[in-house]
Structures are given as C-alpha cells and as structure tokens.
Amino acid sequence: MFNMLLESRAARSRRAVGSLASIVMHAGVVAALVIVSANAAVPEPEVAQPTERLRITTIETPPPPPPPVDAPAPVYQNAPVPKGFQMVVPPVDIPIGIPPIDLTAPVTNADDFTGRDLHNGRVDGTGTIAAPLLPSDGVYSLLQVERPVVLAPGATGPAYPDVLRAAGVEGVVLAQFVVDSTGRADVNTFKALTSDHALFTSAVRSALARMRFIPAEAGGRRVAQLVQQPFQFSVTR
C-alpha cells in the first residue's frame, strides 16, 4: 500500500512538469509574435497619380481703350449782311385838316329806310329779308330760331346712378331730343349720340320726362326745336 502512494505522488510530479513546459512554450510563442509584429514594416499609402495633365490657359488682358479725343468746338459764323439798305419813305402830303362838312345836306337818306314799318325790313332800301324756311316736320334747328331752348329755372338734371357713383365712374352723355312749344321734351325723340355708360344713358332718358325747358322762339312765336344737350356726370371729391 505504501508503494501505491509513492507511485501516486510520482505521477503528480510528472503532471506539474508538463504544465510548466506548456506555459513556457506558449509564452515563447506570444513573445515571438510580439517581436514580429513590432518589426513589421508599415506599408506606405499609395498616392494616386494624376491621369491627366492640367492645362493652364493664359488669358490675355485687352489693352486699355485709347483716351477720348475731344471733339472740336463748333465754329459759328454770322449770317452774311445783305448789301445795301431799304428805307421806308413816308408820304409827302399828310392831311392834317378835317374834310369839309356840308351842314345843308340831310342827316339821313330816306331811301335807306324803305323797309320801315315792314316785318323783317332792311335798312338799305332793297326790300325785306326773306323769311326763314319752315321745317317740313314743324321742328326747327338751332340756326332757324331767334331764341333757342334753355333749361327752365329750378329744373334738375338726371340722377347719378348709385352703382357708378360708388365705383367713382364719371362720364358724359350727348343727348338729342325735341323740345316742343310747351317746353316739354319729347322722350320718343331721345337719342344718345355719345355715351360713356349705358346707365348714364338710362338716367338721362328718365330725367327728360320730368325736366322743363323754356321753348324756342321764331318769328315771334314759340316753336319746337331739335336740341343737342350734353349731360355730364362727375363725382364730387
């Protein structure tokens, strides 16, 4: 039995020796690897070589412009003086007296008043003035009347359309219509010769039905006249 114990101790001694040898061997391998790694050369990074050559273009600077040349000053010349001269000669005989007056001669000539006491008579003794031609439709023009149509005092014009007044729209209507011998406008004869807006035209047409005029006169009596009247619409600012 003692022999068996000794044998057991001998076997344990061999295991310790083997472990020590394994440690020494591994340490040597690690040291060799460290030395090899330290001495290994670090590869230099590769520098990319340019594949194309850079072309350098030289830009030539243009020469400076030449200095401006002053234009020669204009030369003014006087207009040629006409030769000779012209003299205004006054009349030799200048009347300074009053022409003779015949105090025995009549002051007026009766022949110049042959149209006296006659309607439309002339003063030169040649008869009477022909009466103006009467219009076929009974309506006179402005040139055929002695006193044209005028607006009656207190009469008001057309009302300003609210829509156009609010929008600030202004305009003019040139209306044509007939005013009869009573001073009333015949709405059936109304015509807008020019107009800036249809609402202005409607306002003028509506106003003519209530407007009053002083009728025209021709030959001492009231007549109907064709009237062209502008109506202006302005916004008061």
CSV table of N, CA, C and O in Angstrom, one decimal, residues 98-108:
chain,number,residue,atom,x,y,z
A,98,ILE,N,-59.6,168.6,-91.2
A,98,ILE,CA,-60.8,167.9,-91.2
A,98,ILE,C,-61.5,168.1,-92.6
A,98,ILE,O,-61.5,169.2,-93.1
A,99,PRO,N,-62.0,167.0,-93.2
A,99,PRO,CA,-62.7,167.3,-94.5
A,99,PRO,C,-63.9,168.2,-94.3
A,99,PRO,O,-64.5,168.2,-93.3
A,100,PRO,N,-64.2,168.9,-95.4
A,100,PRO,CA,-65.4,169.8,-95.3
A,100,PRO,C,-66.7,169.1,-95.0
A,100,PRO,O,-66.9,168.0,-95.5
A,101,ILE,N,-67.5,169.7,-94.2
A,101,ILE,CA,-68.8,169.1,-93.9
A,101,ILE,C,-69.9,170.0,-94.4
A,101,ILE,O,-69.9,171.3,-94.2
A,102,ASP,N,-70.8,169.4,-95.2
A,102,ASP,CA,-72.0,170.2,-95.7
A,102,ASP,C,-73.1,170.1,-94.7
A,102,ASP,O,-73.8,169.1,-94.6
A,103,LEU,N,-73.3,171.2,-94.0
A,103,LEU,CA,-74.3,171.2,-93.0
A,103,LEU,C,-75.7,171.4,-93.6
A,103,LEU,O,-76.7,171.1,-92.9
A,104,THR,N,-75.8,171.7,-94.9
A,104,THR,CA,-77.1,171.8,-95.5
A,104,THR,C,-77.6,170.5,-96.0
A,104,THR,O,-78.8,170.4,-96.3
A,105,ALA,N,-76.8,169.4,-96.1
A,105,ALA,CA,-77.2,168.1,-96.6
A,105,ALA,C,-78.0,167.4,-95.5
A,105,ALA,O,-77.9,167.7,-94.3
A,106,PRO,N,-79.0,166.6,-95.9
A,106,PRO,CA,-79.9,165.9,-94.9
A,106,PRO,C,-79.0,165.0,-94.1
A,106,PRO,O,-78.0,164.4,-94.6
A,107,VAL,N,-79.4,164.8,-92.9
A,107,VAL,CA,-78.6,163.9,-92.0
A,107,VAL,C,-78.7,162.5,-92.4
A,107,VAL,O,-77.7,161.8,-92.4
A,108,THR,N,-79.9,162.0,-92.8
A,108,THR,CA,-80.1,160.6,-93.2
A,108,THR,C,-80.7,160.6,-94.6
A,108,THR,O,-81.2,161.6,-95.1
